[in-house]
mmCIF file of C-alpha atoms in Angstrom:
data_model
loop_
_atom_site.group_PDB
_atom_site.id
_atom_site.type_symbol
_atom_site.label_atom_id
_atom_site.label_comp_id
_atom_site.label_asym_id
_atom_site.label_seq_id
_atom_site.Cartn_x
_atom_site.Cartn_y
_atom_site.Cartn_z
ATOM 1 C CA GLY C 1 -0.172 0.199 0.158
ATOM 2 C CA ASP C 2 0.913 3.933 -0.313
ATOM 3 C CA SER C 3 3.229 4.817 2.551
ATOM 4 C CA VAL C 4 5.929 7.776 3.117
ATOM 5 C CA THR C 5 9.005 6.571 5.549
ATOM 6 C CA GLN C 6 10.384 9.283 7.753
ATOM 7 C CA THR C 7 13.944 7.420 8.720
ATOM 8 C CA GLU C 8 14.424 10.157 12.223
ATOM 9 C CA GLY C 9 12.433 10.595 14.320
ATOM 10 C CA LEU C 10 13.969 12.556 15.964
ATOM 11 C CA VAL C 11 17.073 15.251 14.189
ATOM 12 C CA THR C 12 19.045 18.111 16.179
ATOM 13 C CA VAL C 13 21.079 20.086 14.840
ATOM 14 C CA THR C 14 23.653 23.415 15.765
ATOM 15 C CA GLU C 15 22.141 26.388 15.045
ATOM 16 C CA GLY C 16 23.539 27.816 10.941
ATOM 17 C CA LEU C 17 25.075 24.556 10.053
ATOM 18 C CA PRO C 18 22.834 21.851 7.987
ATOM 19 C CA VAL C 19 20.900 19.677 8.128
ATOM 20 C CA LYS C 20 18.120 17.197 6.005
ATOM 21 C CA LEU C 21 15.274 15.330 7.064
ATOM 22 C CA ASN C 22 15.353 11.724 4.807
ATOM 23 C CA CYS C 23 11.395 10.880 3.221
ATOM 24 C CA THR C 24 11.244 8.479 0.857
ATOM 25 C CA TYR C 25 7.923 7.065 -0.519
ATOM 26 C CA GLN C 26 5.807 3.573 -1.357
ATOM 27 C CA THR C 27 3.427 4.139 -3.807
ATOM 28 C CA THR C 28 1.452 2.676 -6.723
ATOM 29 C CA TYR C 29 0.734 5.883 -8.213
ATOM 30 C CA LEU C 30 2.540 7.946 -11.150
ATOM 31 C CA THR C 31 1.059 11.826 -10.446
ATOM 32 C CA ILE C 32 0.814 13.190 -7.271
ATOM 33 C CA ALA C 33 1.880 15.302 -5.845
ATOM 34 C CA PHE C 34 4.532 15.830 -2.479
ATOM 35 C CA PHE C 35 4.466 18.314 0.744
ATOM 36 C CA TRP C 36 6.781 19.245 3.708
ATOM 37 C CA TYR C 37 4.794 20.565 6.121
ATOM 38 C CA VAL C 38 5.762 21.765 9.331
ATOM 39 C CA GLN C 39 4.001 21.926 12.607
ATOM 40 C CA TYR C 40 4.608 24.097 15.613
ATOM 41 C CA LEU C 41 3.701 23.174 18.591
ATOM 42 C CA ASN C 42 -0.121 23.504 20.058
ATOM 43 C CA GLU C 43 -0.350 24.545 15.789
ATOM 44 C CA ALA C 44 -2.199 23.402 12.726
ATOM 45 C CA PRO C 45 0.078 21.655 10.267
ATOM 46 C CA GLN C 46 0.925 24.038 7.940
ATOM 47 C CA VAL C 47 2.784 23.502 4.001
ATOM 48 C CA LEU C 48 6.228 24.470 3.199
ATOM 49 C CA LEU C 49 7.292 23.241 0.269
ATOM 50 C CA LYS C 50 4.942 21.798 -2.325
ATOM 51 C CA SER C 51 5.935 19.466 -5.754
ATOM 52 C CA SER C 52 5.284 17.172 -8.595
ATOM 53 C CA THR C 53 7.603 17.493 -10.759
ATOM 54 C CA ASP C 54 10.581 15.076 -10.686
ATOM 55 C CA ASN C 55 14.224 16.337 -10.486
ATOM 56 C CA LYS C 56 12.680 20.380 -9.834
ATOM 57 C CA ARG C 57 14.109 22.125 -6.917
ATOM 58 C CA THR C 58 11.489 23.163 -4.954
ATOM 59 C CA GLU C 59 12.020 26.101 -2.640
ATOM 60 C CA HIS C 60 10.406 28.120 0.746
ATOM 61 C CA GLN C 61 11.300 29.899 3.589
ATOM 62 C CA GLY C 62 15.221 28.767 3.608
ATOM 63 C CA PHE C 63 14.145 25.467 2.507
ATOM 64 C CA HIS C 64 14.850 23.241 -0.579
ATOM 65 C CA ALA C 65 13.330 20.174 -1.863
ATOM 66 C CA THR C 66 13.520 17.883 -4.911
ATOM 67 C CA LEU C 67 11.222 15.145 -5.839
ATOM 68 C CA HIS C 68 13.705 11.788 -6.924
ATOM 69 C CA LYS C 69 10.855 9.554 -8.197
ATOM 70 C CA SER C 70 13.935 7.810 -9.773
ATOM 71 C CA SER C 71 15.223 7.245 -5.965
ATOM 72 C CA SER C 72 11.879 7.804 -4.638
ATOM 73 C CA SER C 73 12.969 10.274 -1.925
ATOM 74 C CA PHE C 74 11.807 13.577 -1.012
ATOM 75 C CA HIS C 75 14.601 15.019 1.090
ATOM 76 C CA LEU C 76 13.620 18.482 3.117
ATOM 77 C CA GLN C 77 17.103 20.303 3.473
ATOM 78 C CA LYS C 78 17.976 24.058 4.781
ATOM 79 C CA SER C 79 21.953 24.712 4.379
ATOM 80 C CA SER C 80 21.657 27.036 8.050
ATOM 81 C CA ALA C 81 19.526 25.962 10.446
ATOM 82 C CA GLN C 82 17.540 28.781 12.289
ATOM 83 C CA LEU C 83 16.523 28.761 15.879
ATOM 84 C CA SER C 84 12.546 29.096 15.135
ATOM 85 C CA ASP C 85 13.065 26.155 12.374
ATOM 86 C CA SER C 86 12.909 23.918 15.431
ATOM 87 C CA ALA C 87 9.109 21.439 14.454
ATOM 88 C CA LEU C 88 7.181 19.076 13.759
ATOM 89 C CA TYR C 89 8.307 18.374 10.094
ATOM 90 C CA TYR C 90 5.889 15.455 8.835
ATOM 91 C CA CYS C 91 6.266 14.618 4.293
ATOM 92 C CA ALA C 92 3.140 12.998 2.596
ATOM 93 C CA PHE C 93 1.665 12.838 -0.550
ATOM 94 C CA ASN C 94 -1.598 13.406 -2.296
ATOM 95 C CA THR C 95 -3.609 10.621 -3.676
ATOM 96 C CA GLY C 96 -6.665 12.007 -3.015
ATOM 97 C CA LYS C 97 -5.711 11.814 0.571
ATOM 98 C CA LEU C 98 -3.145 12.959 2.353
ATOM 99 C CA THR C 99 -1.017 10.275 4.165
ATOM 100 C CA PHE C 100 1.790 11.005 5.889
ATOM 101 C CA GLY C 101 4.849 9.779 7.378
ATOM 102 C CA ASP C 102 5.688 9.408 11.151
ATOM 103 C CA GLY C 103 7.130 12.650 11.538
ATOM 104 C CA THR C 104 10.411 14.159 12.508
ATOM 105 C CA VAL C 105 11.263 16.570 15.404
ATOM 106 C CA LEU C 106 13.909 19.129 14.606
ATOM 107 C CA THR C 107 15.625 20.207 17.809
ATOM 108 C CA VAL C 108 17.559 23.347 17.009
ATOM 109 C CA LYS C 109 20.205 24.543 19.313
ATOM 110 C CA PRO C 110 22.497 27.637 19.428
ATOM 111 C CA GLY A 1 -4.076 33.358 4.462
ATOM 112 C CA PRO A 2 -7.733 31.997 5.566
ATOM 113 C CA LYS A 3 -8.117 29.586 8.133
ATOM 114 C CA VAL A 4 -10.095 26.794 9.497
ATOM 115 C CA LEU A 5 -11.187 27.386 12.465
ATOM 116 C CA GLN A 6 -11.705 24.324 14.812
ATOM 117 C CA ILE A 7 -14.523 24.627 17.658
ATOM 118 C CA PRO A 8 -14.049 23.240 20.476
ATOM 119 C CA SER A 9 -10.018 23.610 21.466
ATOM 120 C CA HIS A 10 -10.712 21.230 23.643
ATOM 121 C CA GLN A 11 -13.021 18.700 25.435
ATOM 122 C CA ILE A 12 -12.782 16.457 28.260
ATOM 123 C CA ILE A 13 -15.778 13.833 28.110
ATOM 124 C CA ASP A 14 -17.318 10.633 30.313
ATOM 125 C CA MET A 15 -16.676 7.314 28.380
ATOM 126 C CA GLY A 16 -19.387 6.734 26.808
ATOM 127 C CA GLN A 17 -20.734 10.204 26.221
ATOM 128 C CA MET A 18 -21.226 11.570 22.692
ATOM 129 C CA VAL A 19 -19.436 14.295 21.026
ATOM 130 C CA THR A 20 -19.663 16.666 18.806
ATOM 131 C CA LEU A 21 -16.819 17.848 16.788
ATOM 132 C CA ASN A 22 -17.809 21.059 14.576
ATOM 133 C CA CYS A 23 -15.294 23.092 12.115
ATOM 134 C CA ASP A 24 -15.193 26.026 9.676
ATOM 135 C CA PRO A 25 -13.739 25.308 6.950
ATOM 136 C CA VAL A 26 -12.287 27.497 4.368
ATOM 137 C CA SER A 27 -15.263 29.047 2.644
ATOM 138 C CA ASN A 28 -14.282 28.430 -0.523
ATOM 139 C CA HIS A 29 -13.135 25.019 -0.477
ATOM 140 C CA LEU A 30 -15.160 21.357 -1.154
ATOM 141 C CA TYR A 31 -13.091 18.600 0.445
ATOM 142 C CA PHE A 32 -13.052 18.217 3.851
ATOM 143 C CA TYR A 33 -10.923 16.126 5.850
ATOM 144 C CA TRP A 34 -10.594 14.512 10.097
ATOM 145 C CA TYR A 35 -7.394 13.338 11.068
ATOM 146 C CA LYS A 36 -6.561 12.273 14.444
ATOM 147 C CA GLN A 37 -2.965 12.240 15.835
ATOM 148 C CA ILE A 38 -2.805 10.369 19.469
ATOM 149 C CA LEU A 39 0.245 12.317 21.696
ATOM 150 C CA GLY A 40 4.163 12.424 20.075
ATOM 151 C CA GLN A 41 2.161 10.126 17.205
ATOM 152 C CA GLN A 42 1.600 11.133 13.971
ATOM 153 C CA MET A 43 -1.577 12.647 11.972
ATOM 154 C CA GLU A 44 -3.612 9.511 10.749
ATOM 155 C CA PHE A 45 -6.143 9.858 7.764
ATOM 156 C CA LEU A 46 -9.984 8.838 8.941
ATOM 157 C CA VAL A 47 -12.323 10.268 6.533
ATOM 158 C CA ASN A 48 -13.132 12.786 3.545
ATOM 159 C CA PHE A 49 -16.009 14.094 2.593
ATOM 160 C CA TYR A 50 -16.923 15.767 -0.598
ATOM 161 C CA ASN A 51 -20.311 16.773 -1.942
ATOM 162 C CA GLY A 52 -22.140 15.596 1.068
ATOM 163 C CA LYS A 53 -21.012 12.219 0.796
ATOM 164 C CA VAL A 54 -18.040 10.436 2.111
ATOM 165 C CA MET A 55 -15.701 10.020 0.097
ATOM 166 C CA GLU A 56 -12.817 7.493 1.766
ATOM 167 C CA LYS A 57 -12.810 5.709 5.420
ATOM 168 C CA SER A 58 -10.113 4.785 6.780
ATOM 169 C CA LYS A 59 -9.492 1.714 9.151
ATOM 170 C CA LEU A 60 -10.023 4.240 12.325
ATOM 171 C CA PHE A 61 -13.160 5.274 12.004
ATOM 172 C CA LYS A 62 -15.006 3.437 13.668
ATOM 173 C CA ASP A 63 -19.233 2.398 13.693
ATOM 174 C CA GLN A 64 -19.267 5.232 16.321
ATOM 175 C CA PHE A 65 -17.972 7.661 14.034
ATOM 176 C CA SER A 66 -19.714 9.753 11.605
ATOM 177 C CA VAL A 67 -19.763 12.981 9.599
ATOM 178 C CA GLU A 68 -21.957 15.713 8.122
ATOM 179 C CA ARG A 69 -22.010 19.058 7.036
ATOM 180 C CA PRO A 70 -25.391 20.333 6.718
ATOM 181 C CA ASP A 71 -25.957 23.952 4.547
ATOM 182 C CA GLY A 72 -24.866 26.543 5.281
ATOM 183 C CA SER A 73 -23.042 24.981 8.233
ATOM 184 C CA TYR A 74 -20.290 23.315 10.322
ATOM 185 C CA PHE A 75 -18.618 19.703 9.201
ATOM 186 C CA THR A 76 -19.270 17.975 11.940
ATOM 187 C CA LEU A 77 -17.485 14.477 13.519
ATOM 188 C CA LYS A 78 -19.689 13.081 15.812
ATOM 189 C CA ILE A 79 -18.095 10.395 17.762
ATOM 190 C CA GLN A 80 -20.628 8.050 20.272
ATOM 191 C CA PRO A 81 -20.557 6.571 22.839
ATOM 192 C CA THR A 82 -17.122 7.371 23.215
ATOM 193 C CA ALA A 83 -14.099 4.956 24.816
ATOM 194 C CA LEU A 84 -10.573 5.520 26.027
ATOM 195 C CA GLU A 85 -8.888 5.774 22.842
ATOM 196 C CA ASP A 86 -10.933 8.193 21.156
ATOM 197 C CA SER A 87 -8.290 10.843 23.384
ATOM 198 C CA ALA A 88 -6.789 12.017 20.412
ATOM 199 C CA VAL A 89 -5.948 15.903 18.657
ATOM 200 C CA TYR A 90 -9.057 15.647 15.978
ATOM 201 C CA PHE A 91 -7.115 18.157 12.876
ATOM 202 C CA CYS A 92 -9.645 18.934 10.436
ATOM 203 C CA ALA A 93 -8.479 20.592 6.954
ATOM 204 C CA SER A 94 -10.208 21.856 3.891
ATOM 205 C CA SER A 95 -8.839 21.860 0.001
ATOM 206 C CA SER A 96 -10.407 22.940 -2.833
ATOM 207 C CA THR A 97 -9.565 20.678 -4.917
ATOM 208 C CA GLY A 98 -9.344 16.783 -4.139
ATOM 209 C CA ALA A 99 -5.853 15.265 -5.192
ATOM 210 C CA ASN A 100 -2.510 17.271 -5.978
ATOM 211 C CA SER A 101 -3.890 20.302 -3.692
ATOM 212 C CA ASP A 102 -2.593 21.298 -0.308
ATOM 213 C CA TYR A 103 -4.528 21.165 2.622
ATOM 214 C CA THR A 104 -5.423 23.442 5.170
ATOM 215 C CA PHE A 105 -6.098 22.415 8.506
ATOM 216 C CA GLY A 106 -7.751 23.863 12.015
ATOM 217 C CA SER A 107 -5.580 24.113 15.303
ATOM 218 C CA GLY A 108 -7.129 20.707 16.089
ATOM 219 C CA THR A 109 -9.672 19.802 19.177
ATOM 220 C CA ARG A 110 -8.100 18.044 22.318
ATOM 221 C CA LEU A 111 -10.286 15.785 23.141
ATOM 222 C CA LEU A 112 -10.075 13.629 26.572
ATOM 223 C CA VAL A 113 -11.689 11.157 27.225
ATOM 224 C CA ILE A 114 -11.963 10.551 30.714
#
């Protein structure tokens, strides 16, 4: 069945250093949209990035991700993490309903 | 930007009682969803709703659950009767289209069944 795998449950990084959150997926659908959602404490999840185009880099708020259908991946990266980036990050895709990964808690420390 | 409002934000209820969670979706959105998030766990799909009908529901959407959206009113999730394992945060979301669209989520209703 359809699934999203986020291998790290918790990532801790020092402010100013790069960060990468991994996301791989499994689906039989050929053309679907992929997302990164960010959820701050006690708030609603909100879209951070969206892509449905293979091998095209998508950027927003300093984060970027590239959908690679050949490796079924949509990793999230940022070159310089900020304290305000600390949150829960979900990778997801939409097949008529959003299917989320387990989420990765990103903690940025001074 | 446009928001999804959820009422109430918190609810404590005795096991076996009925609870109704209310959602005011984005005004021009046509598709509505409920998700369940147990503390520390992932967002899990419950149900989606379009044109007055349930389109798809997951195994988590037990027989005790029901959804509706009477014209011009809230999109509701009713649980009757509630069970201890229903304690979770319930997120409502809406979207303008189905597949390939991003969802606007509400801030959630924190339900505690005691």
